[in-house]
DNA sequence: CGATTCCTTGAGGATTATCAACCAACGTGG
DNA sequence: CCACGTTGGTTGATAATCCTCAAGGAATCG
């Protein structure tokens, strides 16, 4: 690995082929969006290492020094802030192609935990190198800004959810958001396996786990979904949409 | 104004002196943080125009094309997302030195309204120019990233508040946050004039205005604050801190 | 296969929302 | 300058939603 030829590496090293952004099937969702072939190869050099995270383990903890952003290759994460008295608030769920760690930039410290909800693998992107490269590649700069802005807009949506929606509306919004993101990754629009517990869903939605469970049951009674533990099949997307639409930001 | 000499402008034009970041008393809080004198002058060229916004008017609306970030010079803003059925969720309150408009970057459209709660003036920073300049000035690049990251961390805090705090805790957190930010701007640590209505506070905190009002009254009964309409005097900061501390993110 | 974790459901209680009335402050125009 | 309309704030009574406590059962993991 250490003394491989400097050019045309990718065609000579099968392992490296797998690692490169240019060959990653997530490239349309992930960091390299909008980059040319040559630019993507430069990004490949930045995304040097990978890291596996076992289910239940943390990719990083609040308070740890911030050094890298992470692109999720496989697996599923939650981010959460833990309070001094032990409550903990899930601030988001992340899946393949999404970027975590942006919270660390302000203070050079992570401000939340990122925990794998299933065995996962992430691409490690040292932040210094991302900074350097995004000064040279306009498309990367734009994309980094967009990713951060997207996170801000997503957070606005969560505030709306937490601030002004009732339990049913929250769960409907949550389910629709999940399937929509899964669908963008080639999964079903109507079936999904929840990677998180009722308690984690509840924490994210500002509800207790019992309320989440009851709301699932009510949806099932009403024929809106079929629920068997972690398995969820959406039978009536429109019904969920109706619940949510009323409170969704007006599209101008 | 149009045919002034190209060099040494600032020393020749009193109006321009007032406009420059380099002479702004907010420069330690605002966009130019950490820039050298020369770098700041280059930023001055970007921050070309100002805009006054009257109380009640919007700096921008959700759905409008995104073109600039705005630095608040004077005045006080709220940002809010309006839902299709007319509910609206206040997502934040912004004061002098803070930057608004970051939500617009993802889709080149603003995703929320920014409304002045008192007569205000902002510095208009065309986003294209900020992008260009931050490729050349490392300190500016870092700072832009930090501002966005700070917003993300702030949002995490709001989620924690909305997701797991009770009315008293929410209002305590809100008050402490406000005075702390005002104090950083040279105002009192214990006295403040609220720029927003009970309804706007309630929207931000996920409470109804009556609940906000009642909670203020309870704080007043308990001798924690003195409240007379928009005027608030904090009598017992520790009591507020105790209410909030338990649920604040653990500092590692 | 046993132990643990996770999920469901019920009963009762707490917090916050809703509805309503009244009061205070502010600003405008006569 | 005062009257009046409007907006904003307070407080009470009642209702709805969600939480808490509790117990039983299902699924999962080592």
Coordinates of C-alpha atoms (C1' of nucleotides) in Angstrom, one line a residue:
Chain A
X1 CA 0.0 0.0 0.0
X2 CA 2.7 2.4 0.9
X3 CA 4.9 2.2 -2.2
X4 CA 2.3 2.0 -4.9
X5 CA 2.8 4.0 -8.1
X6 CA 1.7 7.6 -7.9
X7 CA -0.3 7.6 -11.1
X8 CA -3.2 5.5 -12.2
X9 CA -3.5 4.1 -8.7
X10 CA -7.1 3.3 -8.9
X11 CA -6.8 0.9 -11.8
X12 CA -4.0 -1.0 -10.1
X13 CA -5.3 -1.5 -6.6
X14 CA -8.6 -3.1 -6.1
X15 CA -8.9 -2.0 -2.5
X16 CA -8.4 1.6 -3.6
X17 CA -11.0 1.4 -6.3
X18 CA -13.5 0.6 -3.7
X19 CA -12.5 3.5 -1.5
X20 CA -12.6 6.3 -4.2
X21 CA -15.5 8.8 -4.3
X22 CA -15.3 8.5 -8.1
X23 CA -16.4 4.9 -7.8
X24 CA -18.8 5.2 -4.9
X25 CA -22.4 4.6 -5.7
X26 CA -23.3 7.3 -3.3
X27 CA -21.5 10.0 -5.2
X28 CA -24.8 11.6 -6.4
X29 CA -25.9 12.1 -2.8
X30 CA -22.8 12.6 -0.9
X31 CA -19.8 15.0 -0.9
X32 CA -18.8 14.9 -4.6
X33 CA -22.1 16.2 -5.9
X34 CA -21.5 18.5 -8.9
X35 CA -17.7 17.9 -9.2
X36 CA -16.0 17.0 -12.4
X37 CA -14.0 13.8 -12.8
X38 CA -10.7 15.5 -12.1
X39 CA -12.1 17.4 -9.1
X40 CA -13.5 14.2 -7.7
X41 CA -10.1 12.6 -7.9
X42 CA -8.7 15.4 -5.8
X43 CA -11.4 14.8 -3.3
X44 CA -10.4 11.1 -3.3
X45 CA -7.1 12.1 -1.9
X46 CA -8.8 13.9 1.0
X47 CA -11.1 11.0 1.8
X48 CA -8.1 8.9 2.7
X49 CA -9.4 6.7 5.5
X50 CA -12.5 4.8 6.4
X51 CA -13.7 3.9 9.8
X52 CA -16.1 1.1 10.9
X53 CA -18.4 1.8 13.8
X54 CA -20.2 -1.1 15.4
X55 CA -23.8 -0.9 16.4
X56 CA -24.2 1.0 19.6
X57 CA -20.7 2.6 19.4
X58 CA -20.1 6.3 19.0
X59 CA -18.4 7.8 16.0
X60 CA -17.7 10.8 18.3
X61 CA -18.8 12.1 21.6
X62 CA -19.8 15.6 22.7
X63 CA -16.7 17.4 24.0
X64 CA -14.2 15.5 21.9
X65 CA -11.9 17.5 19.7
X66 CA -13.3 18.1 16.3
X67 CA -11.0 17.0 13.4
X68 CA -13.0 15.5 10.6
X69 CA -16.3 15.5 8.9
X70 CA -17.7 12.1 8.2
X71 CA -19.7 10.8 5.2
X72 CA -21.8 7.8 5.9
X73 CA -21.1 4.9 3.5
X74 CA -23.2 2.3 5.1
X75 CA -25.3 2.1 8.3
X76 CA -27.5 4.4 10.2
X77 CA -26.7 7.0 12.9
X78 CA -28.4 9.1 15.5
X79 CA -27.0 12.4 16.8
X80 CA -27.9 13.4 20.3
X81 CA -27.1 15.9 23.0
X82 CA -27.0 14.6 26.5
X83 CA -28.1 16.8 29.4
X84 CA -26.4 17.1 32.7
X85 CA -29.3 15.3 34.4
X86 CA -29.2 12.4 32.0
X87 CA -32.0 13.3 29.6
X88 CA -31.0 13.0 26.1
X89 CA -32.4 14.6 23.0
X90 CA -32.0 13.0 19.7
X91 CA -31.3 15.8 17.2
X92 CA -31.3 13.7 14.0
X93 CA -31.0 10.4 12.3
X94 CA -28.5 10.1 9.4
X95 CA -28.2 7.6 6.7
X96 CA -25.9 6.7 3.8
X97 CA -24.6 9.7 1.9
X98 CA -25.2 12.2 4.7
X99 CA -22.5 14.2 6.4
X100 CA -22.1 14.3 10.2
X101 CA -19.8 16.4 12.3
X102 CA -20.7 19.9 11.1
X103 CA -21.5 20.9 14.7
X104 CA -17.8 20.6 15.6
X105 CA -16.6 23.5 13.4
X106 CA -17.6 26.4 15.7
X107 CA -15.6 25.5 18.8
X108 CA -13.3 22.8 17.5
X109 CA -15.3 20.5 19.8
X110 CA -18.1 18.2 19.0
X111 CA -21.3 19.4 20.6
X112 CA -23.2 16.1 20.3
X113 CA -22.7 12.4 20.2
X114 CA -23.0 10.4 16.9
X115 CA -24.0 6.8 17.6
X116 CA -24.3 4.0 15.1
X117 CA -27.8 2.4 15.2
X118 CA -26.4 -0.5 13.1
X119 CA -23.0 -1.5 12.1
X120 CA -21.7 1.3 9.9
X121 CA -18.8 2.5 7.9
X122 CA -17.9 6.2 7.3
X123 CA -15.4 8.0 5.1
X124 CA -13.2 10.3 7.3
X125 CA -12.7 13.7 5.8
X126 CA -10.1 15.7 7.7
X127 CA -11.6 19.2 8.0
X128 CA -8.4 21.1 7.3
X129 CA -8.1 19.3 4.0
X130 CA -11.7 20.0 3.1
X131 CA -11.1 23.7 3.9
X132 CA -8.0 23.8 1.7
X133 CA -9.6 21.9 -1.2
X134 CA -12.8 23.9 -1.1
X135 CA -10.7 27.1 -1.6
X136 CA -9.4 25.6 -4.9
X137 CA -12.5 23.8 -6.1
X138 CA -15.5 26.2 -6.4
X139 CA -17.9 23.4 -6.7
X140 CA -16.7 21.8 -3.5
X141 CA -17.0 25.2 -1.7
X142 CA -20.5 25.6 -2.9
X143 CA -21.4 22.1 -1.9
X144 CA -20.0 22.4 1.6
X145 CA -22.0 25.6 2.1
X146 CA -25.0 23.9 0.8
X147 CA -24.7 21.0 3.1
X148 CA -24.5 23.3 6.1
X149 CA -27.3 25.4 4.9
X150 CA -29.4 22.2 4.3
X151 CA -28.8 21.2 7.9
X152 CA -30.0 24.6 9.1
X153 CA -33.2 24.3 7.0
X154 CA -33.7 20.8 8.3
X155 CA -33.4 22.1 11.8
X156 CA -36.0 24.8 11.1
X157 CA -38.3 22.0 10.1
X158 CA -37.7 20.1 13.3
X159 CA -38.4 23.2 15.3
X160 CA -41.7 23.6 13.5
X161 CA -42.5 20.0 14.3
X162 CA -41.6 20.3 17.9
X163 CA -43.1 23.7 18.4
X164 CA -46.4 23.4 16.8
X165 CA -47.4 19.8 15.8
X166 CA -49.4 17.3 17.8
X167 CA -48.2 13.7 18.3
X168 CA -49.9 12.3 15.3
X169 CA -48.6 15.0 13.0
X170 CA -45.1 14.6 14.3
X171 CA -45.1 10.8 13.7
X172 CA -46.6 11.2 10.3
X173 CA -43.9 13.8 9.4
X174 CA -41.2 11.6 10.7
X175 CA -42.4 8.5 8.7
X176 CA -42.8 10.5 5.5
X177 CA -39.4 12.0 5.9
X178 CA -37.8 8.6 6.5
X179 CA -39.3 6.9 3.5
X180 CA -38.6 9.8 1.3
X181 CA -34.9 9.7 2.1
X182 CA -34.8 5.9 1.8
X183 CA -36.6 6.1 -1.5
X184 CA -33.9 8.5 -2.7
X185 CA -31.5 5.7 -2.0
X186 CA -33.3 3.1 -3.9
X187 CA -35.5 1.6 -1.2
X188 CA -39.2 1.2 -1.1
X189 CA -41.6 4.1 -0.8
X190 CA -43.9 2.2 1.4
X191 CA -41.9 -0.3 3.4
X192 CA -39.2 0.4 5.9
X193 CA -37.4 -1.1 8.9
X194 CA -36.9 1.3 11.7
X195 CA -33.3 1.4 12.9
X196 CA -34.2 3.1 16.1
X197 CA -36.2 2.3 19.2
X198 CA -39.5 3.9 20.2
X199 CA -37.6 5.7 22.8
X200 CA -35.3 7.3 20.3
X201 CA -38.1 8.2 18.0
X202 CA -39.8 9.7 21.0
X203 CA -36.8 11.7 22.0
X204 CA -36.4 13.1 18.5
X205 CA -40.1 14.0 18.3
X206 CA -40.4 15.4 21.8
X207 CA -42.7 12.5 22.9
X208 CA -42.5 9.7 25.4
X209 CA -42.0 6.2 24.0
X210 CA -45.5 5.2 25.1
X211 CA -47.0 8.0 23.1
X212 CA -45.0 6.9 20.0
X213 CA -46.2 3.3 20.5
X214 CA -49.8 4.4 21.0
X215 CA -49.7 6.6 18.0
X216 CA -48.4 3.8 15.8
X217 CA -51.2 1.6 17.1
X218 CA -53.8 4.3 16.2
X219 CA -52.4 4.6 12.7
X220 CA -52.6 0.8 12.4
X221 CA -56.2 0.8 13.6
X222 CA -57.1 3.5 11.1
X223 CA -55.5 1.4 8.3
X224 CA -52.8 4.0 7.6
X225 CA -49.9 1.8 8.3
X226 CA -49.1 -1.8 9.2
X227 CA -46.7 -2.1 12.1
X228 CA -44.9 -5.1 13.4
X229 CA -42.2 -3.9 15.8
X230 CA -39.5 -2.3 13.7
X231 CA -41.2 -3.2 10.4
X232 CA -43.5 -0.5 9.0
X233 CA -45.5 -0.6 5.9
X234 CA -47.3 2.5 4.8
X235 CA -50.7 1.7 3.4
X236 CA -52.1 5.2 3.0
X237 CA -49.5 7.8 2.2
X238 CA -52.1 10.4 1.5
X239 CA -53.5 10.1 5.0
X240 CA -50.1 10.8 6.4
X241 CA -49.6 13.6 4.0
X242 CA -52.9 15.2 5.0
X243 CA -51.9 15.1 8.6
X244 CA -48.6 16.8 7.8
X245 CA -49.4 19.1 4.9
X246 CA -51.5 21.5 7.0
X247 CA -48.5 22.4 9.1
X248 CA -45.8 22.3 6.5
X249 CA -44.1 25.5 5.5
X250 CA -46.0 27.2 2.8
X251 CA -44.2 26.8 -0.6
X252 CA -44.1 30.2 -2.2
Chain B
X1 CA -20.3 59.5 -4.5
X2 CA -19.8 58.0 -8.0
X3 CA -16.6 59.7 -9.0
X4 CA -14.7 59.7 -5.8
X5 CA -11.0 58.7 -6.0
X6 CA -10.2 55.1 -6.0
X7 CA -7.7 55.1 -3.3
X8 CA -7.8 56.2 0.3
X9 CA -11.5 56.6 -0.1
X10 CA -12.3 56.0 3.5
X11 CA -10.3 59.0 4.7
X12 CA -12.0 61.3 2.2
X13 CA -15.6 60.4 2.6
X14 CA -17.2 60.6 5.9
X15 CA -20.2 58.6 4.9
X16 CA -18.0 55.7 3.8
X17 CA -16.2 55.8 7.0
X18 CA -19.4 55.1 8.8
X19 CA -20.1 52.2 6.5
X20 CA -16.8 50.4 6.7
X21 CA -16.5 47.2 8.8
X22 CA -13.1 48.4 9.9
X23 CA -14.8 51.2 11.8
X24 CA -17.8 49.4 12.9
X25 CA -18.2 48.9 16.6
X26 CA -19.6 45.5 16.0
X27 CA -16.6 44.2 14.3
X28 CA -15.6 42.0 17.2
X29 CA -19.0 40.2 17.0
X30 CA -19.8 40.3 13.4
X31 CA -18.4 39.2 10.0
X32 CA -14.9 40.6 10.3
X33 CA -13.9 38.6 13.4
X34 CA -10.3 37.5 13.2
X35 CA -9.4 39.4 10.0
X36 CA -6.4 41.6 9.7
X37 CA -6.7 45.3 8.8
X38 CA -6.0 44.7 5.2
X39 CA -8.4 41.8 5.0
X40 CA -11.1 43.8 6.6
X41 CA -10.7 46.5 4.0
X42 CA -11.3 43.9 1.3
X43 CA -14.4 42.9 3.2
X44 CA -15.5 46.5 3.2
X45 CA -15.7 46.4 -0.5
X46 CA -18.1 43.5 -0.3
X47 CA -20.3 45.1 2.2
X48 CA -21.2 47.8 -0.2
X49 CA -24.8 48.6 0.6
X50 CA -27.0 49.0 3.6
X51 CA -30.7 48.6 4.0
X52 CA -33.1 50.0 6.4
X53 CA -36.0 47.9 7.5
X54 CA -38.9 49.4 9.4
X55 CA -40.5 47.7 12.3
X56 CA -42.9 45.1 11.1
X57 CA -41.4 44.9 7.6
X58 CA -39.6 41.9 6.3
X59 CA -36.0 41.8 5.2
X60 CA -36.9 38.8 3.1
X61 CA -39.7 36.3 2.7
X62 CA -39.7 32.6 2.4
X63 CA -39.7 31.7 -1.3
X64 CA -37.9 34.8 -2.4
X65 CA -34.6 34.4 -4.4
X66 CA -31.6 34.3 -2.1
X67 CA -28.9 36.7 -3.1
X68 CA -27.2 38.1 0.1
X69 CA -26.5 37.4 3.6
X70 CA -27.3 40.2 6.0
X71 CA -25.4 41.4 9.0
X72 CA -27.6 43.3 11.5
X73 CA -26.2 46.7 12.4
X74 CA -29.0 47.9 14.5
X75 CA -32.4 46.6 15.4
X76 CA -33.9 43.3 16.2
X77 CA -35.3 40.5 14.0
X78 CA -37.3 37.4 14.2
X79 CA -37.1 34.6 11.7
X80 CA -40.1 32.4 11.2
X81 CA -41.6 29.7 8.9
X82 CA -45.2 30.1 8.1
X83 CA -47.3 26.9 7.5
X84 CA -49.9 26.4 4.9
X85 CA -52.7 26.6 7.5
X86 CA -51.4 29.8 8.9
X87 CA -49.6 28.7 12.0
X88 CA -46.2 30.2 12.2
X89 CA -43.2 29.0 14.1
X90 CA -40.6 31.6 15.2
X91 CA -37.2 29.9 14.6
X92 CA -35.0 32.5 16.2
X93 CA -34.5 36.1 17.3
X94 CA -31.5 38.0 16.0
X95 CA -29.7 41.1 17.2
X96 CA -26.8 43.4 16.2
X97 CA -23.8 41.6 14.9
X98 CA -25.7 38.5 14.0
X99 CA -26.0 37.1 10.4
X100 CA -29.2 36.2 8.8
X101 CA -30.0 34.5 5.5
X102 CA -27.9 31.3 5.7
X103 CA -31.0 29.3 5.2
X104 CA -31.2 30.5 1.6
X105 CA -27.9 28.9 0.4
X106 CA -29.1 25.4 -0.2
X107 CA -31.9 26.1 -2.7
X108 CA -31.1 29.6 -3.7
X109 CA -34.4 30.5 -2.1
X110 CA -35.1 31.8 1.4
X111 CA -36.9 29.2 3.5
X112 CA -38.1 31.6 6.2
X113 CA -39.2 35.1 6.7
X114 CA -37.0 37.6 8.5
X115 CA -39.1 40.4 10.1
X116 CA -37.8 43.4 11.9
X117 CA -39.2 43.7 15.4
X118 CA -38.0 47.3 15.6
X119 CA -36.6 49.7 13.1
X120 CA -33.4 48.1 11.9
X121 CA -30.5 48.5 9.6
X122 CA -28.5 45.7 8.0
X123 CA -25.4 45.4 5.9
X124 CA -26.0 43.6 2.7
X125 CA -23.4 41.1 1.8
X126 CA -23.9 39.6 -1.7
X127 CA -23.3 35.9 -1.3
X128 CA -21.3 35.5 -4.6
X129 CA -18.8 38.0 -3.3
X130 CA -18.6 36.4 0.1
X131 CA -17.9 33.1 -1.6
X132 CA -15.2 34.6 -3.8
X133 CA -13.5 36.5 -1.0
X134 CA -13.6 33.6 1.4
X135 CA -11.6 31.6 -1.2
X136 CA -8.9 34.2 -0.9
X137 CA -9.0 35.0 2.8
X138 CA -8.6 31.9 4.9
X139 CA -9.8 33.7 8.0
X140 CA -13.0 34.7 6.3
X141 CA -13.6 31.2 5.1
X142 CA -13.1 29.8 8.6
X143 CA -15.4 32.5 10.0
X144 CA -18.2 31.8 7.5
X145 CA -18.0 28.1 8.3
X146 CA -18.1 28.9 12.0
X147 CA -21.1 31.1 11.7
X148 CA -23.0 28.3 10.0
X149 CA -21.8 25.7 12.4
X150 CA -22.8 28.0 15.3
X151 CA -26.3 28.2 13.9
X152 CA -26.4 24.4 13.7
X153 CA -25.4 24.1 17.3
X154 CA -27.8 26.8 18.4
X155 CA -30.6 24.9 16.6
X156 CA -29.6 21.7 18.6
X157 CA -30.1 23.7 21.7
X158 CA -33.5 24.8 20.6
X159 CA -34.5 21.2 19.8
X160 CA -33.4 20.2 23.3
X161 CA -35.5 23.0 24.7
X162 CA -38.6 22.1 22.6
X163 CA -38.1 18.4 23.0
X164 CA -37.5 18.0 26.6
X165 CA -38.1 21.1 28.7
X166 CA -41.2 22.2 30.6
X167 CA -42.6 25.7 30.3
X168 CA -40.7 27.2 33.2
X169 CA -37.4 25.7 32.0
X170 CA -38.0 27.0 28.5
X171 CA -38.8 30.5 29.6
X172 CA -35.8 30.5 31.9
X173 CA -33.5 29.4 29.2
X174 CA -34.9 32.0 26.8
X175 CA -34.4 34.8 29.3
X176 CA -30.9 33.8 30.2
X177 CA -29.9 33.4 26.5
X178 CA -31.3 36.9 25.7
X179 CA -29.5 38.7 28.6
X180 CA -26.3 36.9 27.9
X181 CA -26.3 38.0 24.3
X182 CA -27.3 41.5 25.2
X183 CA -24.6 41.6 27.8
X184 CA -22.1 40.7 25.1
X185 CA -23.2 43.9 23.4
X186 CA -22.7 46.1 26.4
X187 CA -26.2 46.0 27.9
X188 CA -27.2 45.1 31.4
X189 CA -27.0 41.6 32.7
X190 CA -30.2 41.9 34.6
X191 CA -32.5 44.3 32.8
X192 CA -34.0 44.0 29.3
X193 CA -36.7 45.2 27.1
X194 CA -38.4 42.5 25.2
X195 CA -38.6 43.3 21.6
X196 CA -41.2 40.6 20.9
X197 CA -44.7 39.9 22.0
X198 CA -45.8 37.1 24.3
X199 CA -47.2 35.3 21.2
X200 CA -43.8 35.5 19.5
X201 CA -42.0 34.2 22.6
X202 CA -44.6 31.4 22.8
X203 CA -44.2 30.5 19.2
X204 CA -40.4 30.3 19.6
X205 CA -40.7 28.2 22.8
X206 CA -43.5 26.0 21.6
X207 CA -46.0 27.4 24.1
X208 CA -49.2 29.4 23.8
X209 CA -49.1 33.1 24.7
X210 CA -51.2 32.5 27.8
X211 CA -48.7 30.0 29.1
X212 CA -45.9 32.5 28.6
X213 CA -47.8 35.1 30.4
X214 CA -48.6 32.8 33.3
X215 CA -45.1 31.6 33.6
X216 CA -43.8 35.2 33.7
X217 CA -46.4 35.9 36.5
X218 CA -45.2 32.8 38.4
X219 CA -41.6 33.9 38.1
X220 CA -42.6 37.3 39.4
X221 CA -44.5 35.8 42.4
X222 CA -41.5 33.8 43.2
X223 CA -39.3 36.9 43.2
X224 CA -37.2 35.6 40.3
X225 CA -38.0 38.5 38.0
X226 CA -39.8 41.7 37.9
X227 CA -42.0 42.1 34.8
X228 CA -43.9 45.1 33.5
X229 CA -45.1 44.4 30.0
X230 CA -42.0 44.4 27.8
X231 CA -39.7 45.4 30.6
X232 CA -38.0 42.6 32.5
X233 CA -35.6 42.8 35.4
X234 CA -33.9 39.6 36.5
X235 CA -33.7 39.5 40.3
X236 CA -32.5 36.0 40.8
X237 CA -30.3 34.8 38.0
X238 CA -29.3 31.7 40.0
X239 CA -32.9 30.6 40.2
X240 CA -33.2 30.8 36.5
X241 CA -29.9 29.0 36.0
X242 CA -31.0 26.2 38.4
X243 CA -34.1 25.7 36.3
X244 CA -32.1 25.5 33.1
X245 CA -28.8 23.9 34.2
X246 CA -30.3 20.5 34.8
X247 CA -31.3 20.2 31.2
X248 CA -28.4 21.8 29.6
X249 CA -26.0 19.8 27.5
X250 CA -23.3 18.3 29.6
X251 CA -20.0 20.1 29.2
X252 CA -17.3 17.6 28.8
Chain C
dC1 C1' -32.2 -20.8 25.7
dG2 C1' -32.3 -17.5 29.1
dA3 C1' -31.8 -12.7 30.1
dT4 C1' -32.3 -8.4 28.7
dT5 C1' -34.1 -5.1 26.0
dC6 C1' -38.0 -3.5 23.6
dC7 C1' -42.8 -2.9 22.7
dT8 C1' -47.7 -2.6 23.9
dT9 C1' -51.7 -1.3 26.6
dG10 C1' -54.3 0.4 30.6
dA11 C1' -55.5 3.7 34.3
dG12 C1' -54.9 7.9 36.4
dG13 C1' -52.6 12.4 36.8
dA14 C1' -50.0 16.6 35.3
dT15 C1' -49.1 20.1 32.2
dT16 C1' -50.5 22.9 28.8
dA17 C1' -54.1 24.4 25.5
dT18 C1' -58.5 26.5 24.8
dC19 C1' -62.1 29.7 25.5
dA20 C1' -63.4 33.9 27.5
dA21 C1' -63.4 38.2 29.8
dC22 C1' -61.2 42.1 31.2
dC23 C1' -57.6 45.5 31.5
dA24 C1' -53.6 48.3 30.0
dA25 C1' -51.0 50.6 26.6
dC26 C1' -50.4 52.7 22.3
dG27 C1' -51.4 55.4 18.4
dT28 C1' -54.5 57.9 15.5
dG29 C1' -57.6 61.2 14.1
dG30 C1' -61.2 64.2 15.3
Chain D
dC1 C1' -55.8 66.9 24.0
dC2 C1' -59.0 63.5 24.5
dA3 C1' -61.9 59.6 22.7
dC4 C1' -61.7 55.6 20.8
dG5 C1' -60.1 51.6 18.3
dT6 C1' -56.6 48.3 18.2
dT7 C1' -53.2 45.5 19.8
dG8 C1' -51.1 43.3 23.5
dG9 C1' -51.2 41.2 28.2
dT10 C1' -53.3 39.0 32.3
dT11 C1' -56.1 35.8 34.7
dG12 C1' -59.7 32.2 35.4
dA13 C1' -62.3 28.0 34.4
dT14 C1' -62.4 24.0 31.8
dA15 C1' -60.8 20.6 28.4
dA16 C1' -57.5 18.0 25.7
dT17 C1' -53.2 16.1 25.1
dC18 C1' -49.6 13.8 26.7
dC19 C1' -47.0 11.9 30.7
dT20 C1' -46.3 8.7 34.5
dC21 C1' -46.6 4.4 36.6
dA22 C1' -47.4 -0.3 36.0
dA23 C1' -47.7 -4.8 34.2
dG24 C1' -47.4 -8.2 30.7
dG25 C1' -45.7 -10.0 26.5
dA26 C1' -42.6 -10.2 22.3
dA27 C1' -38.3 -10.1 20.2
dT28 C1' -33.5 -10.1 20.2
dC29 C1' -28.7 -11.2 21.4
dG30 C1' -25.1 -13.5 23.4

